[in-house]
């Protein structure tokens, strides 16, 4: 697990003293020992949760249980965690599966951001169609229904209503307004609280 951890830490040991906030991008497979080795050098951790069907996960060469355990381990260590699910039509976009996935994330923490992103045919997977915006919107709504505070629909800018923005989970004030990778407006840097109602907003705002 995390076979690049030593290489990553050797980079982070130079980057962190230079003022960088370092993050690790992962498929979710992890051991407590590897995470404890990484933790002093990173602020954030991103995990690809590729679905919530154990049989389908095995076709990708992974084990759903291991990834779910990795998510729990990262959260338990207090690292800022975000989860991304690439929605592939006919593979992992079933409503019941997405509901189970969102409820699992919420059971770990409702403050974990969940990003649902659109697939497009490429490289060795050209037999599935591109993900329509309607699927991303349905998945984002499922995430909200599960009680997640921060749900984002990604990589189809301008087609996913307000799911590019960050809202206060208490009063629904727009805190970060985005278009694709551009931040158009944000009010949290250095404060981390909603200016309207004073609710602390989970995240890294310094």
mmCIF file with all atom_site columns, C-alpha atoms in Angstrom:
data_model
loop_
_atom_site.group_PDB
_atom_site.id
_atom_site.type_symbol
_atom_site.label_atom_id
_atom_site.label_alt_id
_atom_site.label_comp_id
_atom_site.label_asym_id
_atom_site.label_entity_id
_atom_site.label_seq_id
_atom_site.pdbx_PDB_ins_code
_atom_site.Cartn_x
_atom_site.Cartn_y
_atom_site.Cartn_z
_atom_site.occupancy
_atom_site.B_iso_or_equiv
_atom_site.pdbx_formal_charge
_atom_site.auth_seq_id
_atom_site.auth_comp_id
_atom_site.auth_asym_id
_atom_site.auth_atom_id
_atom_site.pdbx_PDB_model_num
ATOM 1   C CA . UNK A 1 1   ? 0.000   0.000  0.000   1.00 0.00 ? 1   UNK A CA 1
ATOM 2   C CA . UNK A 1 2   ? 1.058   3.547  -0.794  1.00 0.00 ? 2   UNK A CA 1
ATOM 3   C CA . UNK A 1 3   ? 4.218   2.319  -2.486  1.00 0.00 ? 3   UNK A CA 1
ATOM 4   C CA . UNK A 1 4   ? 5.248   5.918  -3.252  1.00 0.00 ? 4   UNK A CA 1
ATOM 5   C CA . UNK A 1 5   ? 5.013   7.078  0.380   1.00 0.00 ? 5   UNK A CA 1
ATOM 6   C CA . UNK A 1 6   ? 8.782   7.289  0.934   1.00 0.00 ? 6   UNK A CA 1
ATOM 7   C CA . UNK A 1 7   ? 9.297   9.251  -2.272  1.00 0.00 ? 7   UNK A CA 1
ATOM 8   C CA . UNK A 1 8   ? 6.399   11.577 -1.422  1.00 0.00 ? 8   UNK A CA 1
ATOM 9   C CA . UNK A 1 9   ? 7.712   12.280 2.075   1.00 0.00 ? 9   UNK A CA 1
ATOM 10  C CA . UNK A 1 10  ? 11.175  13.044 0.704   1.00 0.00 ? 10  UNK A CA 1
ATOM 11  C CA . UNK A 1 11  ? 9.524   15.736 -1.444  1.00 0.00 ? 11  UNK A CA 1
ATOM 12  C CA . UNK A 1 12  ? 7.238   16.996 1.330   1.00 0.00 ? 12  UNK A CA 1
ATOM 13  C CA . UNK A 1 13  ? 10.195  17.354 3.709   1.00 0.00 ? 13  UNK A CA 1
ATOM 14  C CA . UNK A 1 14  ? 11.483  20.107 1.406   1.00 0.00 ? 14  UNK A CA 1
ATOM 15  C CA . UNK A 1 15  ? 8.097   21.536 0.440   1.00 0.00 ? 15  UNK A CA 1
ATOM 16  C CA . UNK A 1 16  ? 6.546   21.980 3.891   1.00 0.00 ? 16  UNK A CA 1
ATOM 17  C CA . UNK A 1 17  ? 9.394   24.124 5.342   1.00 0.00 ? 17  UNK A CA 1
ATOM 18  C CA . UNK A 1 18  ? 9.159   26.270 2.197   1.00 0.00 ? 18  UNK A CA 1
ATOM 19  C CA . UNK A 1 19  ? 5.559   27.092 3.071   1.00 0.00 ? 19  UNK A CA 1
ATOM 20  C CA . UNK A 1 20  ? 3.645   24.634 0.916   1.00 0.00 ? 20  UNK A CA 1
ATOM 21  C CA . UNK A 1 21  ? 0.549   22.816 2.145   1.00 0.00 ? 21  UNK A CA 1
ATOM 22  C CA . UNK A 1 22  ? 1.045   19.279 0.889   1.00 0.00 ? 22  UNK A CA 1
ATOM 23  C CA . UNK A 1 23  ? -1.624  16.755 -0.092  1.00 0.00 ? 23  UNK A CA 1
ATOM 24  C CA . UNK A 1 24  ? -1.691  13.096 -1.065  1.00 0.00 ? 24  UNK A CA 1
ATOM 25  C CA . UNK A 1 25  ? -3.858  11.743 -3.890  1.00 0.00 ? 25  UNK A CA 1
ATOM 26  C CA . UNK A 1 26  ? -4.776  8.107  -3.381  1.00 0.00 ? 26  UNK A CA 1
ATOM 27  C CA . UNK A 1 27  ? -6.936  5.205  -4.516  1.00 0.00 ? 27  UNK A CA 1
ATOM 28  C CA . UNK A 1 28  ? -7.812  4.663  -0.859  1.00 0.00 ? 28  UNK A CA 1
ATOM 29  C CA . UNK A 1 29  ? -5.713  1.618  -0.092  1.00 0.00 ? 29  UNK A CA 1
ATOM 30  C CA . UNK A 1 30  ? -3.762  2.384  3.057   1.00 0.00 ? 30  UNK A CA 1
ATOM 31  C CA . UNK A 1 31  ? -2.391  0.938  6.259   1.00 0.00 ? 31  UNK A CA 1
ATOM 32  C CA . UNK A 1 32  ? -2.242  2.727  9.616   1.00 0.00 ? 32  UNK A CA 1
ATOM 33  C CA . UNK A 1 33  ? 1.564   2.592  9.456   1.00 0.00 ? 33  UNK A CA 1
ATOM 34  C CA . UNK A 1 34  ? 1.731   4.278  6.037   1.00 0.00 ? 34  UNK A CA 1
ATOM 35  C CA . UNK A 1 35  ? -0.703  7.005  7.052   1.00 0.00 ? 35  UNK A CA 1
ATOM 36  C CA . UNK A 1 36  ? 1.162   7.678  10.283  1.00 0.00 ? 36  UNK A CA 1
ATOM 37  C CA . UNK A 1 37  ? 4.356   8.002  8.224   1.00 0.00 ? 37  UNK A CA 1
ATOM 38  C CA . UNK A 1 38  ? 2.729   10.548 5.912   1.00 0.00 ? 38  UNK A CA 1
ATOM 39  C CA . UNK A 1 39  ? 0.713   12.518 8.459   1.00 0.00 ? 39  UNK A CA 1
ATOM 40  C CA . UNK A 1 40  ? 3.424   14.902 9.780   1.00 0.00 ? 40  UNK A CA 1
ATOM 41  C CA . UNK A 1 41  ? 4.080   16.153 6.251   1.00 0.00 ? 41  UNK A CA 1
ATOM 42  C CA . UNK A 1 42  ? 0.622   16.587 4.742   1.00 0.00 ? 42  UNK A CA 1
ATOM 43  C CA . UNK A 1 43  ? -2.459  18.698 5.371   1.00 0.00 ? 43  UNK A CA 1
ATOM 44  C CA . UNK A 1 44  ? -4.952  17.058 3.040   1.00 0.00 ? 44  UNK A CA 1
ATOM 45  C CA . UNK A 1 45  ? -5.793  13.724 1.443   1.00 0.00 ? 45  UNK A CA 1
ATOM 46  C CA . UNK A 1 46  ? -7.915  12.939 -1.614  1.00 0.00 ? 46  UNK A CA 1
ATOM 47  C CA . UNK A 1 47  ? -9.382  9.476  -2.183  1.00 0.00 ? 47  UNK A CA 1
ATOM 48  C CA . UNK A 1 48  ? -11.036 8.135  -5.331  1.00 0.00 ? 48  UNK A CA 1
ATOM 49  C CA . UNK A 1 49  ? -14.050 6.081  -4.251  1.00 0.00 ? 49  UNK A CA 1
ATOM 50  C CA . UNK A 1 50  ? -14.908 4.442  -7.544  1.00 0.00 ? 50  UNK A CA 1
ATOM 51  C CA . UNK A 1 51  ? -18.354 3.151  -6.612  1.00 0.00 ? 51  UNK A CA 1
ATOM 52  C CA . UNK A 1 52  ? -20.078 1.185  -3.909  1.00 0.00 ? 52  UNK A CA 1
ATOM 53  C CA . UNK A 1 53  ? -20.535 -2.222 -5.505  1.00 0.00 ? 53  UNK A CA 1
ATOM 54  C CA . UNK A 1 54  ? -18.011 -4.759 -4.222  1.00 0.00 ? 54  UNK A CA 1
ATOM 55  C CA . UNK A 1 55  ? -18.222 -6.952 -7.326  1.00 0.00 ? 55  UNK A CA 1
ATOM 56  C CA . UNK A 1 56  ? -17.642 -4.040 -9.712  1.00 0.00 ? 56  UNK A CA 1
ATOM 57  C CA . UNK A 1 57  ? -14.763 -2.827 -7.549  1.00 0.00 ? 57  UNK A CA 1
ATOM 58  C CA . UNK A 1 58  ? -13.027 -6.177 -7.993  1.00 0.00 ? 58  UNK A CA 1
ATOM 59  C CA . UNK A 1 59  ? -13.197 -5.781 -11.789 1.00 0.00 ? 59  UNK A CA 1
ATOM 60  C CA . UNK A 1 60  ? -11.046 -2.656 -11.342 1.00 0.00 ? 60  UNK A CA 1
ATOM 61  C CA . UNK A 1 61  ? -8.497  -4.580 -9.291  1.00 0.00 ? 61  UNK A CA 1
ATOM 62  C CA . UNK A 1 62  ? -9.535  -3.051 -5.978  1.00 0.00 ? 62  UNK A CA 1
ATOM 63  C CA . UNK A 1 63  ? -11.447 -4.049 -2.856  1.00 0.00 ? 63  UNK A CA 1
ATOM 64  C CA . UNK A 1 64  ? -14.281 -1.807 -1.699  1.00 0.00 ? 64  UNK A CA 1
ATOM 65  C CA . UNK A 1 65  ? -13.856 -2.793 1.948   1.00 0.00 ? 65  UNK A CA 1
ATOM 66  C CA . UNK A 1 66  ? -10.185 -1.764 1.907   1.00 0.00 ? 66  UNK A CA 1
ATOM 67  C CA . UNK A 1 67  ? -10.990 1.632  0.415   1.00 0.00 ? 67  UNK A CA 1
ATOM 68  C CA . UNK A 1 68  ? -13.779 2.277  2.931   1.00 0.00 ? 68  UNK A CA 1
ATOM 69  C CA . UNK A 1 69  ? -11.397 1.362  5.727   1.00 0.00 ? 69  UNK A CA 1
ATOM 70  C CA . UNK A 1 70  ? -8.797  3.722  4.238   1.00 0.00 ? 70  UNK A CA 1
ATOM 71  C CA . UNK A 1 71  ? -11.340 6.548  4.320   1.00 0.00 ? 71  UNK A CA 1
ATOM 72  C CA . UNK A 1 72  ? -12.030 5.883  7.990   1.00 0.00 ? 72  UNK A CA 1
ATOM 73  C CA . UNK A 1 73  ? -8.315  5.731  8.810   1.00 0.00 ? 73  UNK A CA 1
ATOM 74  C CA . UNK A 1 74  ? -7.560  9.041  7.091   1.00 0.00 ? 74  UNK A CA 1
ATOM 75  C CA . UNK A 1 75  ? -10.450 10.796 8.823   1.00 0.00 ? 75  UNK A CA 1
ATOM 76  C CA . UNK A 1 76  ? -9.485  9.382  12.224  1.00 0.00 ? 76  UNK A CA 1
ATOM 77  C CA . UNK A 1 77  ? -6.059  11.003 11.833  1.00 0.00 ? 77  UNK A CA 1
ATOM 78  C CA . UNK A 1 78  ? -7.542  14.458 11.464  1.00 0.00 ? 78  UNK A CA 1
ATOM 79  C CA . UNK A 1 79  ? -6.331  15.022 7.903   1.00 0.00 ? 79  UNK A CA 1
ATOM 80  C CA . UNK A 1 80  ? -8.570  17.122 5.681   1.00 0.00 ? 80  UNK A CA 1
ATOM 81  C CA . UNK A 1 81  ? -10.207 14.514 3.435   1.00 0.00 ? 81  UNK A CA 1
ATOM 82  C CA . UNK A 1 82  ? -12.076 14.893 0.146   1.00 0.00 ? 82  UNK A CA 1
ATOM 83  C CA . UNK A 1 83  ? -13.626 12.069 -1.894  1.00 0.00 ? 83  UNK A CA 1
ATOM 84  C CA . UNK A 1 84  ? -14.074 11.930 -5.668  1.00 0.00 ? 84  UNK A CA 1
ATOM 85  C CA . UNK A 1 85  ? -16.321 9.543  -7.597  1.00 0.00 ? 85  UNK A CA 1
ATOM 86  C CA . UNK A 1 86  ? -16.054 9.413  -11.384 1.00 0.00 ? 86  UNK A CA 1
ATOM 87  C CA . UNK A 1 87  ? -19.541 8.468  -12.603 1.00 0.00 ? 87  UNK A CA 1
ATOM 88  C CA . UNK A 1 88  ? -19.473 6.021  -15.517 1.00 0.00 ? 88  UNK A CA 1
ATOM 89  C CA . UNK A 1 89  ? -22.841 5.376  -17.187 1.00 0.00 ? 89  UNK A CA 1
ATOM 90  C CA . UNK A 1 90  ? -23.995 1.817  -16.608 1.00 0.00 ? 90  UNK A CA 1
ATOM 91  C CA . UNK A 1 91  ? -21.165 1.043  -14.211 1.00 0.00 ? 91  UNK A CA 1
ATOM 92  C CA . UNK A 1 92  ? -21.591 3.020  -11.001 1.00 0.00 ? 92  UNK A CA 1
ATOM 93  C CA . UNK A 1 93  ? -24.402 5.537  -11.598 1.00 0.00 ? 93  UNK A CA 1
ATOM 94  C CA . UNK A 1 94  ? -27.280 3.511  -10.160 1.00 0.00 ? 94  UNK A CA 1
ATOM 95  C CA . UNK A 1 95  ? -29.316 5.612  -7.742  1.00 0.00 ? 95  UNK A CA 1
ATOM 96  C CA . UNK A 1 96  ? -29.401 2.996  -4.989  1.00 0.00 ? 96  UNK A CA 1
ATOM 97  C CA . UNK A 1 97  ? -25.640 2.502  -5.187  1.00 0.00 ? 97  UNK A CA 1
ATOM 98  C CA . UNK A 1 98  ? -25.008 6.248  -5.061  1.00 0.00 ? 98  UNK A CA 1
ATOM 99  C CA . UNK A 1 99  ? -27.299 6.557  -2.068  1.00 0.00 ? 99  UNK A CA 1
ATOM 100 C CA . UNK A 1 100 ? -25.397 3.820  -0.228  1.00 0.00 ? 100 UNK A CA 1
ATOM 101 C CA . UNK A 1 101 ? -22.110 5.506  -1.106  1.00 0.00 ? 101 UNK A CA 1
ATOM 102 C CA . UNK A 1 102 ? -23.264 8.933  0.089   1.00 0.00 ? 102 UNK A CA 1
ATOM 103 C CA . UNK A 1 103 ? -24.661 7.478  3.302   1.00 0.00 ? 103 UNK A CA 1
ATOM 104 C CA . UNK A 1 104 ? -21.349 5.771  3.973   1.00 0.00 ? 104 UNK A CA 1
ATOM 105 C CA . UNK A 1 105 ? -19.449 9.058  3.604   1.00 0.00 ? 105 UNK A CA 1
ATOM 106 C CA . UNK A 1 106 ? -21.966 10.780 5.888   1.00 0.00 ? 106 UNK A CA 1
ATOM 107 C CA . UNK A 1 107 ? -21.512 8.028  8.479   1.00 0.00 ? 107 UNK A CA 1
ATOM 108 C CA . UNK A 1 108 ? -17.803 8.928  8.646   1.00 0.00 ? 108 UNK A CA 1
ATOM 109 C CA . UNK A 1 109 ? -18.418 12.699 8.603   1.00 0.00 ? 109 UNK A CA 1
ATOM 110 C CA . UNK A 1 110 ? -21.017 14.933 6.986   1.00 0.00 ? 110 UNK A CA 1
ATOM 111 C CA . UNK A 1 111 ? -18.244 17.514 6.494   1.00 0.00 ? 111 UNK A CA 1
ATOM 112 C CA . UNK A 1 112 ? -16.275 15.354 4.019   1.00 0.00 ? 112 UNK A CA 1
ATOM 113 C CA . UNK A 1 113 ? -16.660 16.965 0.572   1.00 0.00 ? 113 UNK A CA 1
ATOM 114 C CA . UNK A 1 114 ? -17.916 14.590 -2.117  1.00 0.00 ? 114 UNK A CA 1
ATOM 115 C CA . UNK A 1 115 ? -17.079 15.426 -5.725  1.00 0.00 ? 115 UNK A CA 1
ATOM 116 C CA . UNK A 1 116 ? -19.018 13.643 -8.479  1.00 0.00 ? 116 UNK A CA 1
ATOM 117 C CA . UNK A 1 117 ? -17.350 14.014 -11.860 1.00 0.00 ? 117 UNK A CA 1
ATOM 118 C CA . UNK A 1 118 ? -18.208 13.176 -15.443 1.00 0.00 ? 118 UNK A CA 1
ATOM 119 C CA . UNK A 1 119 ? -16.599 10.340 -17.404 1.00 0.00 ? 119 UNK A CA 1
ATOM 120 C CA . UNK A 1 120 ? -15.654 10.670 -21.056 1.00 0.00 ? 120 UNK A CA 1
ATOM 121 C CA . UNK A 1 121 ? -14.466 7.795  -23.278 1.00 0.00 ? 121 UNK A CA 1
ATOM 122 C CA . UNK A 1 122 ? -10.694 7.703  -23.563 1.00 0.00 ? 122 UNK A CA 1
ATOM 123 C CA . UNK A 1 123 ? -7.615  5.473  -23.687 1.00 0.00 ? 123 UNK A CA 1
ATOM 124 C CA . UNK A 1 124 ? -8.584  1.882  -22.796 1.00 0.00 ? 124 UNK A CA 1
ATOM 125 C CA . UNK A 1 125 ? -12.222 2.622  -21.944 1.00 0.00 ? 125 UNK A CA 1
ATOM 126 C CA . UNK A 1 126 ? -14.051 3.775  -25.038 1.00 0.00 ? 126 UNK A CA 1
ATOM 127 C CA . UNK A 1 127 ? -17.078 1.509  -24.793 1.00 0.00 ? 127 UNK A CA 1
ATOM 128 C CA . UNK A 1 128 ? -19.049 3.662  -22.341 1.00 0.00 ? 128 UNK A CA 1
ATOM 129 C CA . UNK A 1 129 ? -20.782 6.927  -23.189 1.00 0.00 ? 129 UNK A CA 1
ATOM 130 C CA . UNK A 1 130 ? -19.970 10.281 -21.651 1.00 0.00 ? 130 UNK A CA 1
ATOM 131 C CA . UNK A 1 131 ? -21.699 11.149 -18.409 1.00 0.00 ? 131 UNK A CA 1
ATOM 132 C CA . UNK A 1 132 ? -24.503 13.698 -18.894 1.00 0.00 ? 132 UNK A CA 1
ATOM 133 C CA . UNK A 1 133 ? -24.895 16.648 -16.565 1.00 0.00 ? 133 UNK A CA 1
ATOM 134 C CA . UNK A 1 134 ? -28.253 15.249 -15.433 1.00 0.00 ? 134 UNK A CA 1
ATOM 135 C CA . UNK A 1 135 ? -26.462 12.271 -13.852 1.00 0.00 ? 135 UNK A CA 1
ATOM 136 C CA . UNK A 1 136 ? -24.103 14.545 -11.940 1.00 0.00 ? 136 UNK A CA 1
ATOM 137 C CA . UNK A 1 137 ? -27.032 16.626 -10.702 1.00 0.00 ? 137 UNK A CA 1
ATOM 138 C CA . UNK A 1 138 ? -28.939 13.534 -9.575  1.00 0.00 ? 138 UNK A CA 1
ATOM 139 C CA . UNK A 1 139 ? -25.869 12.231 -7.726  1.00 0.00 ? 139 UNK A CA 1
ATOM 140 C CA . UNK A 1 140 ? -25.294 15.613 -6.065  1.00 0.00 ? 140 UNK A CA 1
ATOM 141 C CA . UNK A 1 141 ? -28.913 15.703 -4.915  1.00 0.00 ? 141 UNK A CA 1
ATOM 142 C CA . UNK A 1 142 ? -28.504 12.201 -3.487  1.00 0.00 ? 142 UNK A CA 1
ATOM 143 C CA . UNK A 1 143 ? -25.457 13.399 -1.566  1.00 0.00 ? 143 UNK A CA 1
ATOM 144 C CA . UNK A 1 144 ? -27.404 16.291 -0.106  1.00 0.00 ? 144 UNK A CA 1
ATOM 145 C CA . UNK A 1 145 ? -30.299 14.002 0.816   1.00 0.00 ? 145 UNK A CA 1
ATOM 146 C CA . UNK A 1 146 ? -27.800 11.818 2.698   1.00 0.00 ? 146 UNK A CA 1
ATOM 147 C CA . UNK A 1 147 ? -26.888 14.845 4.793   1.00 0.00 ? 147 UNK A CA 1
ATOM 148 C CA . UNK A 1 148 ? -23.514 15.731 3.279   1.00 0.00 ? 148 UNK A CA 1
ATOM 149 C CA . UNK A 1 149 ? -22.672 19.399 3.795   1.00 0.00 ? 149 UNK A CA 1
ATOM 150 C CA . UNK A 1 150 ? -20.403 19.862 0.778   1.00 0.00 ? 150 UNK A CA 1
ATOM 151 C CA . UNK A 1 151 ? -21.326 18.167 -2.505  1.00 0.00 ? 151 UNK A CA 1
ATOM 152 C CA . UNK A 1 152 ? -19.811 19.236 -5.811  1.00 0.00 ? 152 UNK A CA 1
ATOM 153 C CA . UNK A 1 153 ? -20.551 18.302 -9.420  1.00 0.00 ? 153 UNK A CA 1
ATOM 154 C CA . UNK A 1 154 ? -17.356 18.696 -11.376 1.00 0.00 ? 154 UNK A CA 1
ATOM 155 C CA . UNK A 1 155 ? -15.794 19.028 -14.828 1.00 0.00 ? 155 UNK A CA 1
ATOM 156 C CA . UNK A 1 156 ? -18.932 20.162 -16.676 1.00 0.00 ? 156 UNK A CA 1
ATOM 157 C CA . UNK A 1 157 ? -18.702 23.875 -15.803 1.00 0.00 ? 157 UNK A CA 1
ATOM 158 C CA . UNK A 1 158 ? -21.823 25.902 -16.310 1.00 0.00 ? 158 UNK A CA 1
ATOM 159 C CA . UNK A 1 159 ? -24.008 22.783 -16.615 1.00 0.00 ? 159 UNK A CA 1
ATOM 160 C CA . UNK A 1 160 ? -24.376 21.718 -12.989 1.00 0.00 ? 160 UNK A CA 1
ATOM 161 C CA . UNK A 1 161 ? -26.459 24.550 -11.505 1.00 0.00 ? 161 UNK A CA 1
ATOM 162 C CA . UNK A 1 162 ? -24.980 25.666 -8.177  1.00 0.00 ? 162 UNK A CA 1
ATOM 163 C CA . UNK A 1 163 ? -22.969 22.532 -7.428  1.00 0.00 ? 163 UNK A CA 1
ATOM 164 C CA . UNK A 1 164 ? -19.658 24.247 -8.196  1.00 0.00 ? 164 UNK A CA 1
ATOM 165 C CA . UNK A 1 165 ? -20.046 26.516 -5.163  1.00 0.00 ? 165 UNK A CA 1
ATOM 166 C CA . UNK A 1 166 ? -19.531 26.097 -1.423  1.00 0.00 ? 166 UNK A CA 1
ATOM 167 C CA . UNK A 1 167 ? -22.486 27.034 0.770   1.00 0.00 ? 167 UNK A CA 1
ATOM 168 C CA . UNK A 1 168 ? -22.905 27.449 4.513   1.00 0.00 ? 168 UNK A CA 1
ATOM 169 C CA . UNK A 1 169 ? -24.622 24.274 5.756   1.00 0.00 ? 169 UNK A CA 1
ATOM 170 C CA . UNK A 1 170 ? -26.587 26.350 8.284   1.00 0.00 ? 170 UNK A CA 1
ATOM 171 C CA . UNK A 1 171 ? -27.887 29.402 6.384   1.00 0.00 ? 171 UNK A CA 1
ATOM 172 C CA . UNK A 1 172 ? -27.030 28.518 2.764   1.00 0.00 ? 172 UNK A CA 1
ATOM 173 C CA . UNK A 1 173 ? -24.965 31.668 2.175   1.00 0.00 ? 173 UNK A CA 1
ATOM 174 C CA . UNK A 1 174 ? -22.578 31.382 -0.798  1.00 0.00 ? 174 UNK A CA 1
ATOM 175 C CA . UNK A 1 175 ? -19.087 31.146 0.702   1.00 0.00 ? 175 UNK A CA 1
ATOM 176 C CA . UNK A 1 176 ? -17.012 30.228 -2.358  1.00 0.00 ? 176 UNK A CA 1
ATOM 177 C CA . UNK A 1 177 ? -18.311 30.872 -5.859  1.00 0.00 ? 177 UNK A CA 1
ATOM 178 C CA . UNK A 1 178 ? -16.569 28.961 -8.659  1.00 0.00 ? 178 UNK A CA 1
ATOM 179 C CA . UNK A 1 179 ? -16.625 28.406 -12.376 1.00 0.00 ? 179 UNK A CA 1
ATOM 180 C CA . UNK A 1 180 ? -14.578 25.353 -13.341 1.00 0.00 ? 180 UNK A CA 1
ATOM 181 C CA . UNK A 1 181 ? -11.194 25.885 -11.637 1.00 0.00 ? 181 UNK A CA 1
ATOM 182 C CA . UNK A 1 182 ? -11.666 29.636 -11.217 1.00 0.00 ? 182 UNK A CA 1
ATOM 183 C CA . UNK A 1 183 ? -12.652 31.104 -7.863  1.00 0.00 ? 183 UNK A CA 1
ATOM 184 C CA . UNK A 1 184 ? -14.915 34.050 -8.599  1.00 0.00 ? 184 UNK A CA 1
ATOM 185 C CA . UNK A 1 185 ? -15.564 35.035 -4.992  1.00 0.00 ? 185 UNK A CA 1
ATOM 186 C CA . UNK A 1 186 ? -14.770 33.690 -1.523  1.00 0.00 ? 186 UNK A CA 1
ATOM 187 C CA . UNK A 1 187 ? -15.196 34.983 2.004   1.00 0.00 ? 187 UNK A CA 1
ATOM 188 C CA . UNK A 1 188 ? -13.480 32.372 4.182   1.00 0.00 ? 188 UNK A CA 1
ATOM 189 C CA . UNK A 1 189 ? -9.718  32.915 3.887   1.00 0.00 ? 189 UNK A CA 1
ATOM 190 C CA . UNK A 1 190 ? -8.152  33.570 7.266   1.00 0.00 ? 190 UNK A CA 1
ATOM 191 C CA . UNK A 1 191 ? -11.498 33.177 9.061   1.00 0.00 ? 191 UNK A CA 1
ATOM 192 C CA . UNK A 1 192 ? -13.172 29.876 8.262   1.00 0.00 ? 192 UNK A CA 1
ATOM 193 C CA . UNK A 1 193 ? -16.595 31.025 9.485   1.00 0.00 ? 193 UNK A CA 1
ATOM 194 C CA . UNK A 1 194 ? -19.750 32.025 7.664   1.00 0.00 ? 194 UNK A CA 1
ATOM 195 C CA . UNK A 1 195 ? -19.940 35.854 7.684   1.00 0.00 ? 195 UNK A CA 1
ATOM 196 C CA . UNK A 1 196 ? -23.727 35.686 7.762   1.00 0.00 ? 196 UNK A CA 1
ATOM 197 C CA . UNK A 1 197 ? -24.426 33.358 10.703  1.00 0.00 ? 197 UNK A CA 1
ATOM 198 C CA . UNK A 1 198 ? -21.014 32.617 12.245  1.00 0.00 ? 198 UNK A CA 1
ATOM 199 C CA . UNK A 1 199 ? -21.073 28.868 11.612  1.00 0.00 ? 199 UNK A CA 1
ATOM 200 C CA . UNK A 1 200 ? -17.531 27.394 11.555  1.00 0.00 ? 200 UNK A CA 1
ATOM 201 C CA . UNK A 1 201 ? -16.904 25.906 8.096   1.00 0.00 ? 201 UNK A CA 1
ATOM 202 C CA . UNK A 1 202 ? -14.864 22.729 7.927   1.00 0.00 ? 202 UNK A CA 1
ATOM 203 C CA . UNK A 1 203 ? -11.765 22.995 5.746   1.00 0.00 ? 203 UNK A CA 1
ATOM 204 C CA . UNK A 1 204 ? -8.356  24.641 5.458   1.00 0.00 ? 204 UNK A CA 1
ATOM 205 C CA . UNK A 1 205 ? -8.839  28.416 5.274   1.00 0.00 ? 205 UNK A CA 1
ATOM 206 C CA . UNK A 1 206 ? -5.450  29.841 6.254   1.00 0.00 ? 206 UNK A CA 1
#
